[in-house]
CSV table of C-alpha atoms and ligand atoms in Angstrom, one decimal:
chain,number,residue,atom,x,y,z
A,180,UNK,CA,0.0,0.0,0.0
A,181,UNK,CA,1.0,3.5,-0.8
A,182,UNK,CA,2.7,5.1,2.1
A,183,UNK,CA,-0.1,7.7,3.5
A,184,UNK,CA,0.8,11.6,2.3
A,185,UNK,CA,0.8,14.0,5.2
A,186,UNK,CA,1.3,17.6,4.2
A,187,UNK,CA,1.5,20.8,6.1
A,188,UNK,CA,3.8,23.9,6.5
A,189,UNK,CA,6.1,22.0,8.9
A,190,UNK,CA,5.9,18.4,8.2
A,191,UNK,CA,5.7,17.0,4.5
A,192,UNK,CA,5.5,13.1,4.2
A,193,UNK,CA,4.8,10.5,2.1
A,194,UNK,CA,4.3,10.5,-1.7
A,195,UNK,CA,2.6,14.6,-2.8
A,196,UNK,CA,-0.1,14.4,-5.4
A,197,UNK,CA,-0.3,17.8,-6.8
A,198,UNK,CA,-3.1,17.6,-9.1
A,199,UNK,CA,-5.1,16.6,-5.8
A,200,UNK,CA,-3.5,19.3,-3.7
A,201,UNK,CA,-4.7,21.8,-6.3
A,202,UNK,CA,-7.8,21.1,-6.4
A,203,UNK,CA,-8.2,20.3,-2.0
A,204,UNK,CA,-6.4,23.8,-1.9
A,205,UNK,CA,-9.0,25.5,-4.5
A,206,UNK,CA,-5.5,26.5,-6.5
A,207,UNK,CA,-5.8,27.8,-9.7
A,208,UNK,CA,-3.2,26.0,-12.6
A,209,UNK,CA,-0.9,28.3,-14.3
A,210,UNK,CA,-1.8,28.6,-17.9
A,211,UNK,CA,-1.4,31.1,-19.9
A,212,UNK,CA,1.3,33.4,-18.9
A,213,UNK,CA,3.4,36.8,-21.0
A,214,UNK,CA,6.4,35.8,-23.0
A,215,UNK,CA,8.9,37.1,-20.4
A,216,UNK,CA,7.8,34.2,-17.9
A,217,UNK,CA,7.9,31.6,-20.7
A,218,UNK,CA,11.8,33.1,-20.9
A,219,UNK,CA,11.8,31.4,-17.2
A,220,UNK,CA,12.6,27.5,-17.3
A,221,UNK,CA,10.6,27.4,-14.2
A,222,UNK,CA,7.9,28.8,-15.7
A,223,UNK,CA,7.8,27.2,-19.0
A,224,UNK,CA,8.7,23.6,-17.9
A,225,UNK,CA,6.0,24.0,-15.2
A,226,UNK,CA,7.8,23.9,-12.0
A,227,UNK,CA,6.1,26.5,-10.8
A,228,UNK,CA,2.6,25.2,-11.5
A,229,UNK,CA,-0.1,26.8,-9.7
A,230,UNK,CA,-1.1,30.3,-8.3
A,231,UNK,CA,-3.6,32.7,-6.6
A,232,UNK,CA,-4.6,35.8,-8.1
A,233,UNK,CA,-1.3,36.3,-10.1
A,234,UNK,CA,-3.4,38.5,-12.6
A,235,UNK,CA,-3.1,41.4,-10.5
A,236,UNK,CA,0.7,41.1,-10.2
A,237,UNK,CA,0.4,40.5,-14.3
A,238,UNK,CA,-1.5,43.8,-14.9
A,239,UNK,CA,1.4,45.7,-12.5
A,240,UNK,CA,4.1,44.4,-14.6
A,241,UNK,CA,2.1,45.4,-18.1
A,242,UNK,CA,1.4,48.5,-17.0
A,243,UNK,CA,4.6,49.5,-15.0
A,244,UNK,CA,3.1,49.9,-11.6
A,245,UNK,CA,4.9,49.1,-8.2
A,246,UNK,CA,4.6,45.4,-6.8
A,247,UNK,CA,6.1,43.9,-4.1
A,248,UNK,CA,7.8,40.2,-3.8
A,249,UNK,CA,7.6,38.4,-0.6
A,250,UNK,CA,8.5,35.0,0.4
A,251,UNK,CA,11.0,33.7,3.5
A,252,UNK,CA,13.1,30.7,4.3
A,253,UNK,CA,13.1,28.6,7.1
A,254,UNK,CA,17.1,29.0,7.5
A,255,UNK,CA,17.9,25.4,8.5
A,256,UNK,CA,20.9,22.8,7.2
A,257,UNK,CA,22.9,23.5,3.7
A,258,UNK,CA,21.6,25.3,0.8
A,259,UNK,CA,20.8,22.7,-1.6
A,260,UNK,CA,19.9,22.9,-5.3
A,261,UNK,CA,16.2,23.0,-4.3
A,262,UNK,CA,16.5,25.9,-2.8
A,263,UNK,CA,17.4,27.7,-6.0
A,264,UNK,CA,13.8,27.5,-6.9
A,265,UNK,CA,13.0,30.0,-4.5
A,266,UNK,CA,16.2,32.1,-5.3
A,267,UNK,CA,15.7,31.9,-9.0
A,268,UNK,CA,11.9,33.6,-8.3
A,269,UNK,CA,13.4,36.3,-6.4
A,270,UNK,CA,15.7,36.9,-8.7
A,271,UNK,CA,13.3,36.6,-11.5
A,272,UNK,CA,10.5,39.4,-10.2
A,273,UNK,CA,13.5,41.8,-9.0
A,274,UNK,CA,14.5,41.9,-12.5
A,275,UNK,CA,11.2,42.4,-13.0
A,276,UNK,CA,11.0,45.9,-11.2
A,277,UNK,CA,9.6,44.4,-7.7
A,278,UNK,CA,10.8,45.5,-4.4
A,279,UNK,CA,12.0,42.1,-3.2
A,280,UNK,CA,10.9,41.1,0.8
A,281,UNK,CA,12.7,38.6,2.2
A,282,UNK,CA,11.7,37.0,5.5
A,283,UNK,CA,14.5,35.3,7.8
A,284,UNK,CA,12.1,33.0,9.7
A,285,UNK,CA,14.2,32.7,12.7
A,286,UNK,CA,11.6,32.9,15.5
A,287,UNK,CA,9.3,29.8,13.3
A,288,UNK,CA,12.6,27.8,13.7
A,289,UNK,CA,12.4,28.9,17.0
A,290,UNK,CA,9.0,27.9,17.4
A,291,UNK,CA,8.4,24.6,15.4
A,292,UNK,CA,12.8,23.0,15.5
A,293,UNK,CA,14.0,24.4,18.4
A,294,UNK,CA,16.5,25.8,16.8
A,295,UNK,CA,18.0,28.9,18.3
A,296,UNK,CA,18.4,32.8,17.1
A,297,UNK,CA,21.7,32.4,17.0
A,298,UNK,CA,22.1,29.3,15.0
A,299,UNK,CA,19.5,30.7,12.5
A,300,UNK,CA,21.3,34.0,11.7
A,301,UNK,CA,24.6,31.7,10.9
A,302,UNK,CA,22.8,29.8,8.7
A,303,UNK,CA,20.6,32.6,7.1
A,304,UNK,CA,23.9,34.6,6.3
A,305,UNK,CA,26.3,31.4,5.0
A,306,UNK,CA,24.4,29.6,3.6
A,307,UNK,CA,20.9,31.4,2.4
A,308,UNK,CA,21.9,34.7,1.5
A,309,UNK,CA,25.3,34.5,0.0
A,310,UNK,CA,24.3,32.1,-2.4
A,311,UNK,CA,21.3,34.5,-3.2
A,312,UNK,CA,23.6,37.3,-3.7
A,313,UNK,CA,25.8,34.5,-5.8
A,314,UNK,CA,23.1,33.7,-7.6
A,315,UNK,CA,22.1,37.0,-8.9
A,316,UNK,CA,20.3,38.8,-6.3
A,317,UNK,CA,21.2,42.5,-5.5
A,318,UNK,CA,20.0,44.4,-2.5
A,319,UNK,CA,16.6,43.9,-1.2
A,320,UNK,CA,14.9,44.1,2.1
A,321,UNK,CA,16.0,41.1,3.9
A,322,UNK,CA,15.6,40.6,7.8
A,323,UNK,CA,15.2,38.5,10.7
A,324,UNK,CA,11.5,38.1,12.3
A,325,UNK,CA,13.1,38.6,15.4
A,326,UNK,CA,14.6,41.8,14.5
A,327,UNK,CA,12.2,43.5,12.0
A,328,UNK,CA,14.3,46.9,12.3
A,329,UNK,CA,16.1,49.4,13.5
A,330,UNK,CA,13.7,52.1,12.6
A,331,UNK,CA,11.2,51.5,15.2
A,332,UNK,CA,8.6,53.1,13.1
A,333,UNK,CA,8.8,50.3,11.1
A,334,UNK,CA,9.1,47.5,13.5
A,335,UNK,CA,6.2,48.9,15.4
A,336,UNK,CA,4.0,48.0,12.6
A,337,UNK,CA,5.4,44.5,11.7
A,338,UNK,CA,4.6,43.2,15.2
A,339,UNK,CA,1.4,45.8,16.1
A,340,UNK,CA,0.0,44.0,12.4
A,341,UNK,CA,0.2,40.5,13.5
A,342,UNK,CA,-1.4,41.5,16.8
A,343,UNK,CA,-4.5,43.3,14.8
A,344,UNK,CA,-4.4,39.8,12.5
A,345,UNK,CA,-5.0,37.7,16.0
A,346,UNK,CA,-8.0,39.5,16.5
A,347,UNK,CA,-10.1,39.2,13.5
A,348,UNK,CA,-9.2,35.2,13.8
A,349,UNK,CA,-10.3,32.1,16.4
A,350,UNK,CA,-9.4,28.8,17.8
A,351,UNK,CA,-12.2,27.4,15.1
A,352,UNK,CA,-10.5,28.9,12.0
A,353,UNK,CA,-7.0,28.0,13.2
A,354,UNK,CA,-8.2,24.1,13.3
A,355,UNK,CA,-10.1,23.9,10.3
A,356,UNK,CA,-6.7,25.4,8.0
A,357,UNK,CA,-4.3,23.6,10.2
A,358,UNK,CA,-5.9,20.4,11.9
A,359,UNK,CA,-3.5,20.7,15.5
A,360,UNK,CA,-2.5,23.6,16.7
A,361,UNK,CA,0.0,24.8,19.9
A,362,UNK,CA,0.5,28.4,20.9
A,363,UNK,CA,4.1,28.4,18.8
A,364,UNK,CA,2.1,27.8,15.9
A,365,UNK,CA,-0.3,30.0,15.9
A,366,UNK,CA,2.4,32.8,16.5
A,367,UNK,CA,4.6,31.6,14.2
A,368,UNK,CA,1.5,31.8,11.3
A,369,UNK,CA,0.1,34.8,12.6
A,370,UNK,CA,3.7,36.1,12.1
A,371,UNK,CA,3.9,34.9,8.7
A,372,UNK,CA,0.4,37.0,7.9
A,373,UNK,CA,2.4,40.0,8.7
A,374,UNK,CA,5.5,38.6,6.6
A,375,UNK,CA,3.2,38.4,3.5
A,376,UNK,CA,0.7,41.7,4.8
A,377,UNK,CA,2.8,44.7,6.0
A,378,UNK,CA,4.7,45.1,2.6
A,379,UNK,CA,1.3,47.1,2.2
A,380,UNK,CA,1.5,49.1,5.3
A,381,UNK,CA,2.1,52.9,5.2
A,382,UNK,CA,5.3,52.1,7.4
A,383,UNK,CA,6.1,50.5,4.0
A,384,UNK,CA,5.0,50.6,0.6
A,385,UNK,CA,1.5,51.1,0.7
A,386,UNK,CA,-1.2,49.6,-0.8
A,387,UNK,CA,0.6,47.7,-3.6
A,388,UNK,CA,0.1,44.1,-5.2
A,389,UNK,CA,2.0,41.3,-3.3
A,390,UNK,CA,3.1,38.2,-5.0
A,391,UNK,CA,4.3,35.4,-2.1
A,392,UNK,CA,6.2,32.6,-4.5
A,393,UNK,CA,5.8,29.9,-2.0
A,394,UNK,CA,6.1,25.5,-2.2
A,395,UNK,CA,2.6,24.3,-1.9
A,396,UNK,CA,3.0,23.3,1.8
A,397,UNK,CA,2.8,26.6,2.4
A,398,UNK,CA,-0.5,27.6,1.1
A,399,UNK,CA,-2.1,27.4,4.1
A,400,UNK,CA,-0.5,30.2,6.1
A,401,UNK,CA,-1.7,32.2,2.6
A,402,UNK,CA,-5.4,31.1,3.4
A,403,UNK,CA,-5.1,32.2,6.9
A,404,UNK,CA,-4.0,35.4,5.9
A,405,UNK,CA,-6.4,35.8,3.2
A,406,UNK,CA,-9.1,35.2,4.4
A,407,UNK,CA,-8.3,37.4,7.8
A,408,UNK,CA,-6.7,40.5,5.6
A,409,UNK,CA,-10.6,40.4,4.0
A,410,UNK,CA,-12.4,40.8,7.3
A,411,UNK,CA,-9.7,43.8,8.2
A,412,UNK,CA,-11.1,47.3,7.2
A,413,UNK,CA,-8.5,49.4,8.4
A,414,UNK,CA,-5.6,48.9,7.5
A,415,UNK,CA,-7.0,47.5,4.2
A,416,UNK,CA,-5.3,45.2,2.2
A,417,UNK,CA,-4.9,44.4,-1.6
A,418,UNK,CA,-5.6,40.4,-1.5
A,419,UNK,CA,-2.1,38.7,-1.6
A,420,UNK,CA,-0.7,36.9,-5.2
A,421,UNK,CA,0.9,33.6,-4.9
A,422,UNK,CA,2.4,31.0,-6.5
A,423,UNK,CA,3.3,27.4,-6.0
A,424,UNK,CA,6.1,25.3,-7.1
A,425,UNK,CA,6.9,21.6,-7.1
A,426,UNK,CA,9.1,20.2,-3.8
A,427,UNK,CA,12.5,19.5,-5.2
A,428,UNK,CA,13.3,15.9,-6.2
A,429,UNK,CA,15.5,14.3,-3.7
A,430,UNK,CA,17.9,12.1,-4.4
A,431,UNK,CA,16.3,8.7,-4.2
A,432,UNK,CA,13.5,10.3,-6.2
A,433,UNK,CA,11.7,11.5,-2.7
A,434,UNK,CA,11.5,14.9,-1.3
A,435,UNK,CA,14.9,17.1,-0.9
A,436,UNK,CA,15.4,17.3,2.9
A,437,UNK,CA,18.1,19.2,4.3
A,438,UNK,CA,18.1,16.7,7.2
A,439,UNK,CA,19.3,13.6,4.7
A,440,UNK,CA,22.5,14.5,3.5
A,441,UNK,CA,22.7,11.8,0.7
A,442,UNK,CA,19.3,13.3,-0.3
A,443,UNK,CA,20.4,16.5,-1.7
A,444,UNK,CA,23.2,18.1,-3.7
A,445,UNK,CA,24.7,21.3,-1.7
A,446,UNK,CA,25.8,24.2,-2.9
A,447,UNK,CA,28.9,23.5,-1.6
A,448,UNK,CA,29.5,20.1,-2.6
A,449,UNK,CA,33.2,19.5,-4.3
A,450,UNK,CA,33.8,17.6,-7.8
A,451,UNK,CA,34.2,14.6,-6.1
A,452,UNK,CA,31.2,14.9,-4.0
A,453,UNK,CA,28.6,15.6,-6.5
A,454,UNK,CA,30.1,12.7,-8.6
A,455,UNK,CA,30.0,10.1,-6.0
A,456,UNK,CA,25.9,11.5,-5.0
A,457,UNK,CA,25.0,10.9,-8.6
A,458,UNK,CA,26.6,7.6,-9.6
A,459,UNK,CA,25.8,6.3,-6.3
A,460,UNK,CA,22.3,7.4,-5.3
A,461,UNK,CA,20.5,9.5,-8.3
A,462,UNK,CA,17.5,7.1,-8.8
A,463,UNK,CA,17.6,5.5,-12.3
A,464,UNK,CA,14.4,5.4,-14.3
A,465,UNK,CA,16.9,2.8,-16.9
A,466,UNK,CA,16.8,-0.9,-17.1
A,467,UNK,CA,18.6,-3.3,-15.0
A,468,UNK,CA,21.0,-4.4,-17.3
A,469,UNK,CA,22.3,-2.6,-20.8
A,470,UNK,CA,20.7,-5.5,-23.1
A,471,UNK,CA,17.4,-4.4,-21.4
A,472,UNK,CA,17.9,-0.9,-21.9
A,473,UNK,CA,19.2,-1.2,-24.9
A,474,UNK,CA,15.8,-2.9,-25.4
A,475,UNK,CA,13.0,-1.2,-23.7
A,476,UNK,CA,14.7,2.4,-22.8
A,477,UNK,CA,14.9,4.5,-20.1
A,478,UNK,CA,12.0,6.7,-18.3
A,479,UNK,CA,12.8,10.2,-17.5
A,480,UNK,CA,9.6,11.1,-16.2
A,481,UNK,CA,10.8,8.7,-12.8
A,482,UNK,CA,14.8,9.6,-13.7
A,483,UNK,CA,16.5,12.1,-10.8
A,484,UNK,CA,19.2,12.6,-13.0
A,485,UNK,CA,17.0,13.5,-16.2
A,486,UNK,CA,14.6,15.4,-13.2
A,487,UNK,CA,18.1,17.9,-12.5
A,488,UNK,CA,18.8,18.5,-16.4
A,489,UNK,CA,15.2,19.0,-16.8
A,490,UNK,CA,14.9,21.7,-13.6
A,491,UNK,CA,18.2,23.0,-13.3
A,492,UNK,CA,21.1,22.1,-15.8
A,493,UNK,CA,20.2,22.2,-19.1
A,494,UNK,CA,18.4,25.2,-20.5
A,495,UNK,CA,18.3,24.6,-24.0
A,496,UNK,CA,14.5,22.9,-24.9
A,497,UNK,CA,16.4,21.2,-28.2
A,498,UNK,CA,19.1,19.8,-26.1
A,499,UNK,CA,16.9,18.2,-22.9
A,500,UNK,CA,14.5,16.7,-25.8
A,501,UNK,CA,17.2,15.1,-27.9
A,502,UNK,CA,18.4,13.7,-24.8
A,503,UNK,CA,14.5,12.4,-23.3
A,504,UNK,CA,14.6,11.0,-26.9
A,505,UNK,CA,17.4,8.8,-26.5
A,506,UNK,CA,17.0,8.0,-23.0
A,507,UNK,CA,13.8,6.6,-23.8
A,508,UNK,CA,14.9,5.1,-27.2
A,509,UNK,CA,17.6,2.9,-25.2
A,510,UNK,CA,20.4,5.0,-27.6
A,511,UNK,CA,21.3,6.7,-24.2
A,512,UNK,CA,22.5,4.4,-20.7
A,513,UNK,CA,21.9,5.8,-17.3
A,514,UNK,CA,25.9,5.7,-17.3
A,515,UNK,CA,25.9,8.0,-20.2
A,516,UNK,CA,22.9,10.1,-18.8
A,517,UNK,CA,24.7,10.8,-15.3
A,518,UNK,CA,27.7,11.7,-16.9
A,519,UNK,CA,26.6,14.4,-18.8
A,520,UNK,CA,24.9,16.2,-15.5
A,521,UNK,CA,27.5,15.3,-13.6
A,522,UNK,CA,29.7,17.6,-15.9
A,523,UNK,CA,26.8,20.6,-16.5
A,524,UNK,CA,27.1,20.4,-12.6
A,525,UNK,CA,30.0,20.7,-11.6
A,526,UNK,CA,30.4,23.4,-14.3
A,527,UNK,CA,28.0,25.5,-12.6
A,528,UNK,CA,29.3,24.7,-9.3
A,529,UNK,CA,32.5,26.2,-9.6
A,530,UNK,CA,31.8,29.1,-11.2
A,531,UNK,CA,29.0,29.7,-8.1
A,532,UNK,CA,31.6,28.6,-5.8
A,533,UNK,CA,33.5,31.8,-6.7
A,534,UNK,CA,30.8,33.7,-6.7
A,535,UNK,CA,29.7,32.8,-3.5
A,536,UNK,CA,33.4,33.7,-2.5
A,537,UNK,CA,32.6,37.2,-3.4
A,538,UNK,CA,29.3,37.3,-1.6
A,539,UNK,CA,30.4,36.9,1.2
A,540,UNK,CA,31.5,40.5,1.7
A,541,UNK,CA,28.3,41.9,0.4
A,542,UNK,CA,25.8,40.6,2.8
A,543,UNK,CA,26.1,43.7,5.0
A,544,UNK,CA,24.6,45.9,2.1
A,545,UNK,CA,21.5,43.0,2.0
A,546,UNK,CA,20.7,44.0,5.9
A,547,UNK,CA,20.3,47.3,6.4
A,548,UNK,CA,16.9,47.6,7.6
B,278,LIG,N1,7.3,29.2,6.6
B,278,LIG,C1,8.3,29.4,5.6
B,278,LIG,C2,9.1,28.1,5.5
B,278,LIG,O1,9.0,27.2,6.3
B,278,LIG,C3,9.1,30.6,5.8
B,278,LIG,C4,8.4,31.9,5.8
B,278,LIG,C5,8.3,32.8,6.8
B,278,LIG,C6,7.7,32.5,4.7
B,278,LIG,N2,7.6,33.9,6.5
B,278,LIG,C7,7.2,33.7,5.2
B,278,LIG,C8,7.4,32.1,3.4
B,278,LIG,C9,6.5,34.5,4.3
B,278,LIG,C10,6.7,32.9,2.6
B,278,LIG,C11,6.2,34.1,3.0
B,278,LIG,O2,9.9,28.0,4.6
């Protein structure tokens, strides 16, 4: 029997079935979307897959109004290729021409691992946000939720927000989005309402669109604050934007955890390293031995190795379809397949090794607020 699926924001288990999810969530599918997001691979190979409302974040981007973009990480473990899904969106809509939020969730790690402030702000700055700044990001408003900012102003709001959230919510609402709750958890969603809300604040940027890119375990901190921003009438809100991409593929063909080491590829991982992950645990979607393969060919839909090309490593549409077609043909052996990302890897690696060498004195200009 199928291992049962458990999802919500702080516990994902079991095998995800998104086209279900979608439709339990009320989720819309991405469809149609302008030719600069087809430009995206994400976008146009439908990792990102589903949204909320991102019409209204369309129509600012036609028509050159401000938006904001706001999402967070939960700064735990090594930044692992998965987590340049996230990266790659904020780096995306900030080339767009939105102000980019970034929320160091410090206190939910707090909260919900136990993990303390000052472990998170090690991890948020060494691994998180100097490979964002390697990967492309430039400055932005990042900062901790235990330390909104310096301008008190500002902070004043951030907190005094997710206090005026609490009270247009109850015990009622809070079970039927999350099933259990404890007082950490409530906070910690509550706080993540005023992540996503008080980009809108007058403290802020005012009423503008928000567009939260967010993994689908997420979306229900977005329903929470939905549906309580709608029942606010001062300060109002324009309802949030979001959108929804697909968990990274670990490994063993399960879910990238930052807990399971030989589940993920870091950042950081050496040559050697990323060699030894692939050849010895990238799932194969090929036959058992070459005469079968030869035979009945290989399927890339199942393949982690195929999976990376396909999300991450190779760009070119001509070159990942020539390649499905000979994996599945048989012309192409899971030997042959892993070698070719093992080298597009490792190609990218170094260069963002450097970068991230770099980086590392700009994260100062990242935290000002
Ligand atoms: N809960 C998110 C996570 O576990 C982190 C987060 C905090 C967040 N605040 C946010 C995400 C606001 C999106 C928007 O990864």
């Amino acid at each position: 029997m199928e291992k049962k699926s458990k999802i919500t924001p702080w516990e994902v288990e079991g095998k995800i079935n998104y086209d279900r999810l979608i439709k339990k969530f009320g989720l819309s599918e991405l469809k149609e979307l302008p030719n600069v997001f087809n430009e995206n691979v994400l976008f146009r190979r439908k990792i990102i897959f589903a949204h909320r409302d991102i019409q209204r974040i369309l129509e600012a981007i036609k028509n050159k109004k401000p938006f904001v973009m706001m999402t967070g990480l939960m700064p735990t473990g090594k930044f692992h290729i998965g987590h340049m899904i996230l990266a790659q969106q904020m780096i995306f809509y900030q080339k767009l021409g939105a102000k980019v939020y970034i929320a160091v969730a410090d206190l939910e790690a707090y909260n919900a691992r136990g993990q303390s402030l000052e472990e998170s702000r090690k991890i948020a700055m060494e691994e998180y946000i100097e490979n964002y700044i390697a990967l492309g990001l430039k400055p932005c408003e990042i900062y901790f939720q235990s330390d909104r900012s310096k301008d008190a102003k500002k902070s004043n709001a951030y907190y005094r927000l997710q206090n005026i959230l609490a009270k247009h919510t109850s015990f009622a609402e809070f079970k039927g989005v999350y099933g259990e709750v404890s007082p950490g958890k409530m906070l910690a969603s509550l706080l993540q309402a005023s992540d996503m809300l008080h980009p809108q604040l007058p403290e802020f940027e005012g009423l503008v669109p928000v567009i939260v890119p967010v993994g689908i375990d997420q979306d229900p901190h977005l329903r929470l604050a939905r549906d309580i921003s709608k029942r606010i009438k001062k300060p109002k809100f324009i309802q949030l934007s979001s959108t929804y991409h697909l968990f990274a593929l670990g490994l063993r063909g399960d879910k990238m955890s930052s807990s399971e080491p030989n589940s993920y590829i870091a950042l950081t991982d050496s040559p050697e390293q990323v060699k030894k992950k692939i050849n010895k645990y990238a799932f194969s979607g090929g036959q058992a031995t070459i005469e079968e393969h030869r035979k009945k060919g290989g399927n890339p839909d199942i393949d982690v190795s195929f999976q990376y090309l396909k999300m991450f490593f190779e760009p070119d549409d001509e070159k990942l379809k020539d390649i499905e077609k000979k994996y599945k043909s048989g012309e192409m052996l899971t030997g042959e397949l892993k070698k070719y990302l093992i080298g597009k890897m490792n190609d990218f690696l170094r260069e963002h090794q450097k970068k991230k060498k770099e980086a590392r004195k700009k994260v100062g200009e990242f935290l000002k607020g």
